[in-house]
Amino acid sequence: MEIGKVYSLIDLLNKPYFSTYFEIILGIASIEGPQWHLYRTRAGVRFVNEISFNQGNIVIPESLMDIHDQIHEIVSDLLNLARQTIKDNSILIPLQIFICYYRNGKDVCPMHSHKCRQITLSIGDERDMTVDNHKCKLFNGSVIYLHRNKHGILKENSNVKNRISINLFYTTSSELDGVN
C-alpha cells in the first residue's frame, strides 16, 4: 500500500461479502446510544468508540458485541494490511483502534497528525479526507494508509449521511527502537 492512496478493501482482500458487513455495522452504529461517546473539538463533533489490544488479542467492548464477528474479521484483515506496510523485519505493534461515527457532513475530524502509522477503513457515505493539503475521496469500503501525515475530515455543506471510520493505529519494533 502506498501512503495517502485510497484502495477498495473488498478488492484488496477479494471479500465481496464485506459489503454486507458494512451495512450491518452502519445499521448498528447509526442507532445513537451508549455505544458512542461524544467527542468535541474546537472544529466540531463526532462520536467515538475504542477497540483495544491485550497481549496481541483484539478486545471489543460490550457496546459493540452485536457486531463482534464482523468487527473482529475486519480488524484482523486491517492488521494483515498493516503488516504489508512494514518494509523491514520489524514486528507489528498494534496500539489501538478508534471507531468514529459521523452523522452527517457537519461532524468533523480537524486536521491533525499522529506519531504512528494508521490504516483507516471508511464505511458509509462518501467524504473527502484532506491528507497533506490534497483531497482524497473516501468511499464505502475504502482504505487509506497514513504515516505521520497531516489529515482530517472537514465540514461539508452537502447531504452527506452516516459514515464510520475504523482507524487502526500501530507502530513497529524498529520505530520504537528509534531505527526509523
GROMACS .gro file of N, CA and C in nm:
model
  540
    1MET      N    1   0.084  -0.119   0.000
    1MET     CA    2   0.000   0.000   0.000
    1MET      C    3   0.088   0.124   0.000
    2GLU      N    4   0.049   0.221  -0.080
    2GLU     CA    5   0.120   0.348  -0.085
    2GLU      C    6   0.057   0.446   0.014
    3ILE      N    7   0.141   0.528   0.075
    3ILE     CA    8   0.092   0.628   0.169
    3ILE      C    9   0.001   0.726   0.097
    4GLY      N   10  -0.116   0.752   0.154
    4GLY     CA   11  -0.209   0.850   0.101
    4GLY      C   12  -0.292   0.807  -0.018
    5LYS      N   13  -0.276   0.684  -0.063
    5LYS     CA   14  -0.355   0.636  -0.177
    5LYS      C   15  -0.477   0.561  -0.125
    6VAL      N   16  -0.593   0.582  -0.190
    6VAL     CA   17  -0.718   0.518  -0.148
    6VAL      C   18  -0.737   0.389  -0.225
    7TYR      N   19  -0.769   0.281  -0.152
    7TYR     CA   20  -0.792   0.148  -0.210
    7TYR      C   21  -0.929   0.097  -0.170
    8SER      N   22  -0.981  -0.001  -0.242
    8SER     CA   23  -1.103  -0.071  -0.204
    8SER      C   24  -1.064  -0.193  -0.121
    9LEU      N   25  -1.112  -0.201   0.002
    9LEU     CA   26  -1.081  -0.315   0.089
    9LEU      C   27  -1.134  -0.445   0.027
   10ILE      N   28  -1.253  -0.440  -0.030
   10ILE     CA   29  -1.313  -0.559  -0.091
   10ILE      C   30  -1.224  -0.611  -0.204
   11ASP      N   31  -1.172  -0.520  -0.287
   11ASP     CA   32  -1.084  -0.561  -0.397
   11ASP      C   33  -0.949  -0.611  -0.346
   12LEU      N   34  -0.894  -0.543  -0.246
   12LEU     CA   35  -0.764  -0.584  -0.193
   12LEU      C   36  -0.768  -0.725  -0.136
   13LEU      N   37  -0.878  -0.758  -0.069
   13LEU     CA   38  -0.887  -0.887   0.001
   13LEU      C   39  -0.971  -0.990  -0.073
   14ASN      N   40  -1.037  -0.948  -0.181
   14ASN     CA   41  -1.127  -1.035  -0.255
   14ASN      C   42  -1.234  -1.094  -0.163
   15LYS      N   43  -1.301  -1.005  -0.089
   15LYS     CA   44  -1.407  -1.047   0.003
   15LYS      C   45  -1.533  -0.966  -0.027
   16PRO      N   46  -1.608  -1.005  -0.131
   16PRO     CA   47  -1.727  -0.928  -0.167
   16PRO      C   48  -1.834  -0.923  -0.058
   17TYR      N   49  -1.835  -1.022   0.031
   17TYR     CA   50  -1.935  -1.023   0.138
   17TYR      C   51  -1.912  -0.913   0.240
   18PHE      N   52  -1.797  -0.846   0.235
   18PHE     CA   53  -1.773  -0.735   0.326
   18PHE      C   54  -1.875  -0.623   0.307
   19SER      N   55  -1.931  -0.609   0.187
   19SER     CA   56  -2.032  -0.504   0.166
   19SER      C   57  -2.151  -0.527   0.259
   20THR      N   58  -2.186  -0.653   0.284
   20THR     CA   59  -2.294  -0.685   0.379
   20THR      C   60  -2.250  -0.649   0.521
   21TYR      N   61  -2.125  -0.678   0.556
   21TYR     CA   62  -2.073  -0.640   0.688
   21TYR      C   63  -2.086  -0.490   0.708
   22PHE      N   64  -2.049  -0.414   0.605
   22PHE     CA   65  -2.053  -0.268   0.616
   22PHE      C   66  -2.194  -0.220   0.645
   23GLU      N   67  -2.293  -0.280   0.578
   23GLU     CA   68  -2.433  -0.243   0.601
   23GLU      C   69  -2.475  -0.274   0.745
   24ILE      N   70  -2.434  -0.390   0.795
   24ILE     CA   71  -2.468  -0.430   0.933
   24ILE      C   72  -2.405  -0.334   1.032
   25ILE      N   73  -2.276  -0.304   1.014
   25ILE     CA   74  -2.205  -0.215   1.106
   25ILE      C   75  -2.267  -0.076   1.103
   26LEU      N   76  -2.294  -0.025   0.984
   26LEU     CA   77  -2.352   0.108   0.973
   26LEU      C   78  -2.492   0.112   1.034
   27GLY      N   79  -2.569   0.005   1.017
   27GLY     CA   80  -2.702  -0.003   1.075
   27GLY      C   81  -2.700   0.002   1.227
   28ILE      N   82  -2.609  -0.074   1.287
   28ILE     CA   83  -2.595  -0.074   1.434
   28ILE      C   84  -2.542   0.060   1.481
   29ALA      N   85  -2.442   0.112   1.411
   29ALA     CA   86  -2.377   0.235   1.454
   29ALA      C   87  -2.470   0.355   1.446
   30SER      N   88  -2.561   0.356   1.350
   30SER     CA   89  -2.646   0.474   1.332
   30SER      C   90  -2.752   0.487   1.441
   31ILE      N   91  -2.763   0.386   1.527
   31ILE     CA   92  -2.852   0.396   1.641
   31ILE      C   93  -2.773   0.464   1.752
   32GLU      N   94  -2.795   0.592   1.768
   32GLU     CA   95  -2.719   0.666   1.869
   32GLU      C   96  -2.759   0.615   2.006
   33GLY      N   97  -2.658   0.580   2.083
   33GLY     CA   98  -2.684   0.528   2.216
   33GLY      C   99  -2.556   0.521   2.296
   34PRO      N  100  -2.556   0.439   2.402
   34PRO     CA  101  -2.442   0.436   2.494
   34PRO      C  102  -2.313   0.381   2.432
   35GLN      N  103  -2.322   0.319   2.312
   35GLN     CA  104  -2.201   0.266   2.250
   35GLN      C  105  -2.112   0.379   2.196
   36TRP      N  106  -2.166   0.499   2.187
   36TRP     CA  107  -2.091   0.613   2.131
   36TRP      C  108  -2.064   0.718   2.238
   37HIS      N  109  -1.944   0.771   2.236
   37HIS     CA  110  -1.905   0.878   2.328
   37HIS      C  111  -1.889   1.005   2.245
   38LEU      N  112  -1.955   1.111   2.285
   38LEU     CA  113  -1.945   1.237   2.214
   38LEU      C  114  -1.804   1.292   2.230
   39TYR      N  115  -1.741   1.326   2.118
   39TYR     CA  116  -1.604   1.377   2.118
   39TYR      C  117  -1.608   1.516   2.056
   40ARG      N  118  -1.589   1.618   2.138
   40ARG     CA  119  -1.595   1.757   2.090
   40ARG      C  120  -1.454   1.812   2.069
   41THR      N  121  -1.439   1.885   1.960
   41THR     CA  122  -1.316   1.960   1.937
   41THR      C  123  -1.358   2.104   1.907
   42ARG      N  124  -1.261   2.192   1.892
   42ARG     CA  125  -1.295   2.330   1.856
   42ARG      C  126  -1.364   2.335   1.720
   43ALA      N  127  -1.331   2.240   1.632
   43ALA     CA  128  -1.384   2.242   1.496
   43ALA      C  129  -1.522   2.177   1.484
   44GLY      N  130  -1.560   2.093   1.578
   44GLY     CA  131  -1.689   2.025   1.564
   44GLY      C  132  -1.697   1.902   1.652
   45VAL      N  133  -1.787   1.812   1.615
   45VAL     CA  134  -1.810   1.692   1.696
   45VAL      C  135  -1.807   1.568   1.609
   46ARG      N  136  -1.788   1.455   1.675
   46ARG     CA  137  -1.808   1.323   1.617
   46ARG      C  138  -1.827   1.230   1.736
   47PHE      N  139  -1.876   1.111   1.708
   47PHE     CA  140  -1.896   1.012   1.813
   47PHE      C  141  -1.789   0.905   1.797
   48VAL      N  142  -1.738   0.853   1.909
   48VAL     CA  143  -1.628   0.758   1.902
   48VAL      C  144  -1.653   0.637   1.991
   49ASN      N  145  -1.580   0.531   1.961
   49ASN     CA  146  -1.572   0.412   2.044
   49ASN      C  147  -1.431   0.359   2.024
   50GLU      N  148  -1.386   0.270   2.111
   50GLU     CA  149  -1.249   0.224   2.103
   50GLU      C  150  -1.240   0.073   2.117
   51ILE      N  151  -1.155   0.014   2.035
   51ILE     CA  152  -1.120  -0.128   2.047
   51ILE      C  153  -0.975  -0.130   2.090
   52SER      N  154  -0.942  -0.215   2.184
   52SER     CA  155  -0.804  -0.219   2.233
   52SER      C  156  -0.741  -0.356   2.206
   53PHE      N  157  -0.618  -0.367   2.243
   53PHE     CA  158  -0.544  -0.492   2.229
   53PHE      C  159  -0.490  -0.532   2.365
   54ASN      N  160  -0.497  -0.661   2.395
   54ASN     CA  161  -0.442  -0.714   2.519
   54ASN      C  162  -0.353  -0.831   2.481
   55GLN      N  163  -0.223  -0.814   2.493
   55GLN     CA  164  -0.125  -0.915   2.455
   55GLN      C  165  -0.148  -0.965   2.312
   56GLY      N  166  -0.176  -0.869   2.223
   56GLY     CA  167  -0.195  -0.902   2.083
   56GLY      C  168  -0.335  -0.947   2.045
   57ASN      N  169  -0.423  -0.969   2.144
   57ASN     CA  170  -0.560  -1.011   2.116
   57ASN      C  171  -0.652  -0.889   2.103
   58ILE      N  172  -0.746  -0.897   2.011
   58ILE     CA  173  -0.841  -0.789   1.989
   58ILE      C  174  -0.946  -0.792   2.100
   59VAL      N  175  -0.967  -0.677   2.167
   59VAL     CA  176  -1.065  -0.666   2.274
   59VAL      C  177  -1.175  -0.571   2.228
   60ILE      N  178  -1.293  -0.627   2.200
   60ILE     CA  179  -1.407  -0.549   2.152
   60ILE      C  180  -1.497  -0.518   2.271
   61PRO      N  181  -1.532  -0.390   2.290
   61PRO     CA  182  -1.613  -0.354   2.407
   61PRO      C  183  -1.754  -0.412   2.400
   62GLU      N  184  -1.814  -0.428   2.516
   62GLU     CA  185  -1.952  -0.481   2.525
   62GLU      C  186  -2.049  -0.404   2.437
   63SER      N  187  -2.029  -0.274   2.426
   63SER     CA  188  -2.123  -0.192   2.349
   63SER      C  189  -2.125  -0.226   2.201
   64LEU      N  190  -2.026  -0.301   2.152
   64LEU     CA  191  -2.022  -0.339   2.011
   64LEU      C  192  -2.039  -0.490   1.991
   65MET      N  193  -2.086  -0.561   2.092
   65MET     CA  194  -2.099  -0.706   2.082
   65MET      C  195  -2.196  -0.752   1.974
   66ASP      N  196  -2.294  -0.670   1.940
   66ASP     CA  197  -2.389  -0.708   1.835
   66ASP      C  198  -2.320  -0.726   1.699
   67ILE      N  199  -2.205  -0.663   1.683
   67ILE     CA  200  -2.132  -0.671   1.556
   67ILE      C  201  -1.991  -0.728   1.578
   68HIS      N  202  -1.975  -0.805   1.685
   68HIS     CA  203  -1.845  -0.862   1.722
   68HIS      C  204  -1.777  -0.937   1.607
   69ASP      N  205  -1.848  -1.030   1.547
   69ASP     CA  206  -1.786  -1.115   1.444
   69ASP      C  207  -1.740  -1.034   1.324
   70GLN      N  208  -1.823  -0.940   1.280
   70GLN     CA  209  -1.786  -0.858   1.165
   70GLN      C  210  -1.667  -0.768   1.198
   71ILE      N  211  -1.671  -0.703   1.314
   71ILE     CA  212  -1.561  -0.615   1.356
   71ILE      C  213  -1.433  -0.696   1.370
   72HIS      N  214  -1.441  -0.814   1.431
   72HIS     CA  215  -1.322  -0.896   1.453
   72HIS      C  216  -1.256  -0.933   1.321
   73GLU      N  217  -1.334  -0.976   1.224
   73GLU     CA  218  -1.276  -1.014   1.095
   73GLU      C  219  -1.215  -0.894   1.023
   74ILE      N  220  -1.285  -0.782   1.026
   74ILE     CA  221  -1.232  -0.662   0.960
   74ILE      C  222  -1.103  -0.617   1.028
   75VAL      N  223  -1.100  -0.613   1.161
   75VAL     CA  224  -0.979  -0.572   1.232
   75VAL      C  225  -0.863  -0.667   1.202
   76SER      N  226  -0.891  -0.796   1.197
   76SER     CA  227  -0.786  -0.894   1.163
   76SER      C  228  -0.729  -0.866   1.024
   77ASP      N  229  -0.817  -0.833   0.930
   77ASP     CA  230  -0.771  -0.801   0.795
   77ASP      C  231  -0.694  -0.669   0.790
   78LEU      N  232  -0.736  -0.571   0.869
   78LEU     CA  233  -0.661  -0.445   0.875
   78LEU      C  234  -0.521  -0.469   0.932
   79LEU      N  235  -0.511  -0.558   1.030
   79LEU     CA  236  -0.379  -0.593   1.085
   79LEU      C  237  -0.292  -0.658   0.979
   80ASN      N  238  -0.352  -0.745   0.896
   80ASN     CA  239  -0.276  -0.808   0.788
   80ASN      C  240  -0.229  -0.704   0.686
   81LEU      N  241  -0.315  -0.608   0.653
   81LEU     CA  242  -0.273  -0.499   0.564
   81LEU      C  243  -0.159  -0.418   0.627
   82ALA      N  244  -0.170  -0.393   0.756
   82ALA     CA  245  -0.064  -0.318   0.826
   82ALA      C  246   0.070  -0.390   0.816
   83ARG      N  247   0.068  -0.522   0.829
   83ARG     CA  248   0.193  -0.598   0.816
   83ARG      C  249   0.258  -0.577   0.680
   84GLN      N  250   0.175  -0.559   0.576
   84GLN     CA  251   0.227  -0.539   0.441
   84GLN      C  252   0.295  -0.403   0.424
   85THR      N  253   0.270  -0.309   0.515
   85THR     CA  254   0.332  -0.177   0.504
   85THR      C  255   0.470  -0.173   0.567
   86ILE      N  256   0.509  -0.280   0.633
   86ILE     CA  257   0.639  -0.285   0.702
   86ILE      C  258   0.743  -0.337   0.605
   87LYS      N  259   0.845  -0.257   0.580
   87LYS     CA  260   0.945  -0.290   0.478
   87LYS      C  261   1.063  -0.370   0.531
   88ASP      N  262   1.087  -0.369   0.660
   88ASP     CA  263   1.199  -0.445   0.715
   88ASP      C  264   1.146  -0.565   0.794
   89ASN      N  265   1.226  -0.623   0.877
   89ASN     CA  266   1.185  -0.741   0.955
   89ASN      C  267   1.123  -0.703   1.089
   90SER      N  268   1.076  -0.581   1.101
   90SER     CA  269   1.016  -0.535   1.226
   90SER      C  270   0.889  -0.611   1.259
   91ILE      N  271   0.856  -0.606   1.385
   91ILE     CA  272   0.732  -0.666   1.435
   91ILE      C  273   0.625  -0.558   1.440
   92LEU      N  274   0.505  -0.590   1.394
   92LEU     CA  275   0.391  -0.500   1.402
   92LEU      C  276   0.347  -0.489   1.548
   93ILE      N  277   0.328  -0.366   1.594
   93ILE     CA  278   0.280  -0.343   1.730
   93ILE      C  279   0.152  -0.261   1.721
   94PRO      N  280   0.034  -0.327   1.732
   94PRO     CA  281  -0.093  -0.252   1.728
   94PRO      C  282  -0.108  -0.170   1.855
   95LEU      N  283  -0.153  -0.047   1.841
   95LEU     CA  284  -0.170   0.041   1.956
   95LEU      C  285  -0.316   0.051   1.999
   96GLN      N  286  -0.405   0.083   1.904
   96GLN     CA  287  -0.547   0.092   1.935
   96GLN      C  288  -0.626   0.102   1.805
   97ILE      N  289  -0.755   0.086   1.819
   97ILE     CA  290  -0.847   0.109   1.708
   97ILE      C  291  -0.952   0.208   1.759
   98PHE      N  292  -0.967   0.313   1.685
   98PHE     CA  293  -1.062   0.420   1.718
   98PHE      C  294  -1.170   0.415   1.611
   99ILE      N  295  -1.295   0.400   1.653
   99ILE     CA  296  -1.406   0.398   1.559
   99ILE      C  297  -1.479   0.532   1.572
  100CYS      N  298  -1.490   0.602   1.460
  100CYS     CA  299  -1.558   0.731   1.460
  100CYS      C  300  -1.687   0.721   1.380
  101TYR      N  301  -1.792   0.777   1.434
  101TYR     CA  302  -1.922   0.780   1.369
  101TYR      C  303  -1.956   0.925   1.336
  102TYR      N  304  -1.977   0.951   1.209
  102TYR     CA  305  -2.012   1.084   1.160
  102TYR      C  306  -2.158   1.079   1.114
  103ARG      N  307  -2.244   1.155   1.179
  103ARG     CA  308  -2.388   1.152   1.148
  103ARG      C  309  -2.420   1.218   1.016
  104ASN      N  310  -2.341   1.320   0.981
  104ASN     CA  311  -2.369   1.399   0.861
  104ASN      C  312  -2.245   1.481   0.826
  105GLY      N  313  -2.256   1.569   0.729
  105GLY     CA  314  -2.143   1.649   0.684
  105GLY      C  315  -2.096   1.753   0.784
  106LYS      N  316  -2.173   1.775   0.890
  106LYS     CA  317  -2.133   1.872   0.992
  106LYS      C  318  -2.039   1.810   1.095
  107ASP      N  319  -2.042   1.678   1.111
  107ASP     CA  320  -1.950   1.611   1.203
  107ASP      C  321  -1.813   1.604   1.138
  108VAL      N  322  -1.710   1.641   1.210
  108VAL     CA  323  -1.577   1.657   1.151
  108VAL      C  324  -1.468   1.595   1.238
  109CYS      N  325  -1.352   1.584   1.178
  109CYS     CA  326  -1.228   1.549   1.248
  109CYS      C  327  -1.126   1.652   1.201
  110PRO      N  328  -1.086   1.745   1.287
  110PRO     CA  329  -0.997   1.853   1.243
  110PRO      C  330  -0.860   1.801   1.197
  111MET      N  331  -0.789   1.884   1.122
  111MET     CA  332  -0.657   1.847   1.072
  111MET      C  333  -0.563   1.818   1.191
  112HIS      N  334  -0.493   1.705   1.179
  112HIS     CA  335  -0.401   1.662   1.284
  112HIS      C  336  -0.307   1.556   1.225
  113SER      N  337  -0.212   1.512   1.303
  113SER     CA  338  -0.126   1.400   1.263
  113SER      C  339  -0.097   1.317   1.387
  114HIS      N  340  -0.045   1.197   1.363
  114HIS     CA  341  -0.011   1.105   1.471
  114HIS      C  342   0.137   1.070   1.461
  115LYS      N  343   0.196   1.032   1.572
  115LYS     CA  344   0.336   0.990   1.572
  115LYS      C  345   0.345   0.839   1.551
  116CYS      N  346   0.253   0.787   1.471
  116CYS     CA  347   0.250   0.644   1.443
  116CYS      C  348   0.190   0.625   1.304
  117ARG      N  349   0.175   0.501   1.265
  117ARG     CA  350   0.112   0.466   1.138
  117ARG      C  351  -0.037   0.446   1.160
  118GLN      N  352  -0.112   0.456   1.050
  118GLN     CA  353  -0.257   0.445   1.060
  118GLN      C  354  -0.312   0.387   0.930
  119ILE      N  355  -0.406   0.294   0.944
  119ILE     CA  356  -0.487   0.249   0.831
  119ILE      C  357  -0.632   0.277   0.868
  120THR      N  358  -0.701   0.349   0.780
  120THR     CA  359  -0.840   0.386   0.804
  120THR      C  360  -0.930   0.319   0.702
  121LEU      N  361  -1.035   0.253   0.753
  121LEU     CA  362  -1.140   0.196   0.670
  121LEU      C  363  -1.261   0.288   0.681
  122SER      N  364  -1.315   0.329   0.566
  122SER     CA  365  -1.433   0.416   0.562
  122SER      C  366  -1.555   0.333   0.523
  123ILE      N  367  -1.663   0.348   0.600
  123ILE     CA  368  -1.788   0.277   0.574
  123ILE      C  369  -1.901   0.380   0.568
  124GLY      N  370  -1.984   0.370   0.466
  124GLY     CA  371  -2.099   0.460   0.455
  124GLY      C  372  -2.082   0.562   0.345
  125ASP      N  373  -2.143   0.678   0.364
  125ASP     CA  374  -2.141   0.783   0.262
  125ASP      C  375  -1.999   0.832   0.232
  126GLU      N  376  -1.981   0.879   0.110
  126GLU     CA  377  -1.852   0.935   0.070
  126GLU      C  378  -1.824   1.062   0.148
  127ARG      N  379  -1.695   1.079   0.183
  127ARG     CA  380  -1.647   1.203   0.244
  127ARG      C  381  -1.509   1.229   0.189
  128ASP      N  382  -1.474   1.357   0.185
  128ASP     CA  383  -1.338   1.394   0.146
  128ASP      C  384  -1.250   1.394   0.269
  129MET      N  385  -1.133   1.332   0.258
  129MET     CA  386  -1.031   1.340   0.361
  129MET      C  387  -0.919   1.426   0.302
  130THR      N  388  -0.877   1.523   0.378
  130THR     CA  389  -0.763   1.603   0.336
  130THR      C  390  -0.639   1.539   0.395
  131VAL      N  391  -0.542   1.508   0.308
  131VAL     CA  392  -0.415   1.449   0.350
  131VAL      C  393  -0.304   1.535   0.293
  132ASP      N  394  -0.227   1.600   0.381
  132ASP     CA  395  -0.118   1.687   0.337
  132ASP      C  396  -0.163   1.782   0.227
  133ASN      N  397  -0.273   1.851   0.248
  133ASN     CA  398  -0.329   1.952   0.156
  133ASN      C  399  -0.384   1.895   0.026
  134HIS      N  400  -0.402   1.764   0.015
  134HIS     CA  401  -0.463   1.702  -0.102
  134HIS      C  402  -0.593   1.637  -0.057
  135LYS      N  403  -0.698   1.648  -0.138
  135LYS     CA  404  -0.825   1.583  -0.105
  135LYS      C  405  -0.828   1.443  -0.161
  136CYS      N  406  -0.871   1.349  -0.077
  136CYS     CA  407  -0.889   1.209  -0.117
  136CYS      C  408  -1.036   1.175  -0.094
  137LYS      N  409  -1.101   1.115  -0.192
  137LYS     CA  410  -1.241   1.076  -0.179
  137LYS      C  411  -1.246   0.939  -0.111
  138LEU      N  412  -1.301   0.935   0.010
  138LEU     CA  413  -1.319   0.808   0.080
  138LEU      C  414  -1.460   0.759   0.049
  139PHE      N  415  -1.469   0.637  -0.003
  139PHE     CA  416  -1.598   0.580  -0.041
  139PHE      C  417  -1.626   0.459   0.048
  140ASN      N  418  -1.746   0.405   0.038
  140ASN     CA  419  -1.784   0.290   0.119
  140ASN      C  420  -1.690   0.173   0.092
  141GLY      N  421  -1.617   0.132   0.193
  141GLY     CA  422  -1.524   0.020   0.180
  141GLY      C  423  -1.383   0.061   0.142
  142SER      N  424  -1.355   0.191   0.141
  142SER     CA  425  -1.219   0.233   0.104
  142SER      C  426  -1.126   0.228   0.225
  143VAL      N  427  -0.998   0.206   0.196
  143VAL     CA  428  -0.894   0.210   0.300
  143VAL      C  429  -0.784   0.304   0.252
  144ILE      N  430  -0.721   0.368   0.350
  144ILE     CA  431  -0.608   0.456   0.322
  144ILE      C  432  -0.503   0.435   0.430
  145TYR      N  433  -0.377   0.435   0.387
  145TYR     CA  434  -0.263   0.416   0.477
  145TYR      C  435  -0.194   0.550   0.496
  146LEU      N  436  -0.172   0.588   0.622
  146LEU     CA  437  -0.104   0.713   0.655
  146LEU      C  438   0.013   0.684   0.748
  147HIS      N  439   0.118   0.764   0.734
  147HIS     CA  440   0.235   0.750   0.820
  147HIS      C  441   0.281   0.890   0.859
  148ARG      N  442   0.226   0.937   0.970
  148ARG     CA  443   0.256   1.070   1.024
  148ARG      C  444   0.207   1.184   0.935
  149ASN      N  445   0.118   1.155   0.842
  149ASN     CA  446   0.066   1.259   0.753
  149ASN      C  447  -0.037   1.345   0.827
  150LYS      N  448  -0.040   1.473   0.796
  150LYS     CA  449  -0.143   1.562   0.849
  150LYS      C  450  -0.271   1.533   0.770
  151HIS      N  451  -0.382   1.510   0.842
  151HIS     CA  452  -0.506   1.471   0.776
  151HIS      C  453  -0.627   1.513   0.859
  152GLY      N  454  -0.744   1.512   0.794
  152GLY     CA  455  -0.867   1.546   0.864
  152GLY      C  456  -0.988   1.528   0.773
  153ILE      N  457  -1.105   1.523   0.835
  153ILE     CA  458  -1.233   1.519   0.765
  153ILE      C  459  -1.300   1.652   0.797
  154LEU      N  460  -1.309   1.737   0.696
  154LEU     CA  461  -1.359   1.872   0.718
  154LEU      C  462  -1.509   1.881   0.694
  155LYS      N  463  -1.568   1.988   0.745
  155LYS     CA  464  -1.712   2.011   0.733
  155LYS      C  465  -1.753   2.020   0.586
  156GLU      N  466  -1.866   1.960   0.554
  156GLU     CA  467  -1.920   1.964   0.419
  156GLU      C  468  -2.062   2.017   0.423
  157ASN      N  469  -2.096   2.100   0.327
  157ASN     CA  470  -2.232   2.155   0.320
  157ASN      C  471  -2.316   2.077   0.219
  158SER      N  472  -2.309   1.949   0.225
  158SER     CA  473  -2.386   1.866   0.131
  158SER      C  474  -2.482   1.777   0.209
  159ASN      N  475  -2.546   1.690   0.139
  159ASN     CA  476  -2.641   1.598   0.202
  159ASN      C  477  -2.575   1.468   0.245
  160VAL      N  478  -2.455   1.476   0.298
  160VAL     CA  479  -2.383   1.358   0.344
  160VAL      C  480  -2.458   1.296   0.461
  161LYS      N  481  -2.470   1.165   0.456
  161LYS     CA  482  -2.537   1.093   0.565
  161LYS      C  483  -2.433   1.018   0.647
  162ASN      N  484  -2.475   0.914   0.714
  162ASN     CA  485  -2.391   0.837   0.807
  162ASN      C  486  -2.260   0.789   0.744
  163ARG      N  487  -2.155   0.796   0.823
  163ARG     CA  488  -2.025   0.741   0.784
  163ARG      C  489  -1.953   0.698   0.910
  164ILE      N  490  -1.881   0.587   0.898
  164ILE     CA  491  -1.798   0.536   1.008
  164ILE      C  492  -1.657   0.522   0.955
  165SER      N  493  -1.561   0.554   1.040
  165SER     CA  494  -1.423   0.519   1.007
  165SER      C  495  -1.370   0.427   1.117
  166ILE      N  496  -1.305   0.320   1.073
  166ILE     CA  497  -1.239   0.229   1.167
  166ILE      C  498  -1.090   0.253   1.146
  167ASN      N  499  -1.025   0.308   1.247
  167ASN     CA  500  -0.887   0.356   1.238
  167ASN      C  501  -0.793   0.270   1.321
  168LEU      N  502  -0.705   0.199   1.254
  168LEU     CA  503  -0.604   0.117   1.321
  168LEU      C  504  -0.478   0.200   1.336
  169PHE      N  505  -0.433   0.218   1.459
  169PHE     CA  506  -0.308   0.289   1.487
  169PHE      C  507  -0.205   0.185   1.530
  170TYR      N  508  -0.086   0.195   1.470
  170TYR     CA  509   0.016   0.095   1.500
  170TYR      C  510   0.155   0.153   1.478
  171THR      N  511   0.253   0.081   1.528
  171THR     CA  512   0.393   0.115   1.505
  171THR      C  513   0.468  -0.015   1.480
  172THR      N  514   0.598  -0.007   1.472
  172THR     CA  515   0.681  -0.126   1.451
  172THR      C  516   0.789  -0.131   1.557
  173SER      N  517   0.847  -0.247   1.574
  173SER     CA  518   0.954  -0.262   1.673
  173SER      C  519   1.073  -0.174   1.638
  174SER      N  520   1.108  -0.160   1.510
  174SER     CA  521   1.223  -0.075   1.475
  174SER      C  522   1.193   0.072   1.498
  175GLU      N  523   1.068   0.114   1.479
  175GLU     CA  524   1.034   0.253   1.509
  175GLU      C  525   1.042   0.281   1.658
  176LEU      N  526   1.003   0.185   1.740
  176LEU     CA  527   1.014   0.202   1.885
  176LEU      C  528   1.160   0.205   1.929
  177ASP      N  529   1.243   0.132   1.856
  177ASP     CA  530   1.387   0.130   1.886
  177ASP      C  531   1.459   0.252   1.830
  178GLY      N  532   1.384   0.339   1.759
  178GLY     CA  533   1.442   0.460   1.704
  178GLY      C  534   1.516   0.440   1.573
  179VAL      N  535   1.494   0.326   1.506
  179VAL     CA  536   1.563   0.297   1.380
  179VAL      C  537   1.502   0.377   1.265
  180ASN      N  538   1.368   0.391   1.263
  180ASN     CA  539   1.300   0.464   1.154
  180ASN      C  540   1.254   0.599   1.200
   0.00000   0.00000   0.00000
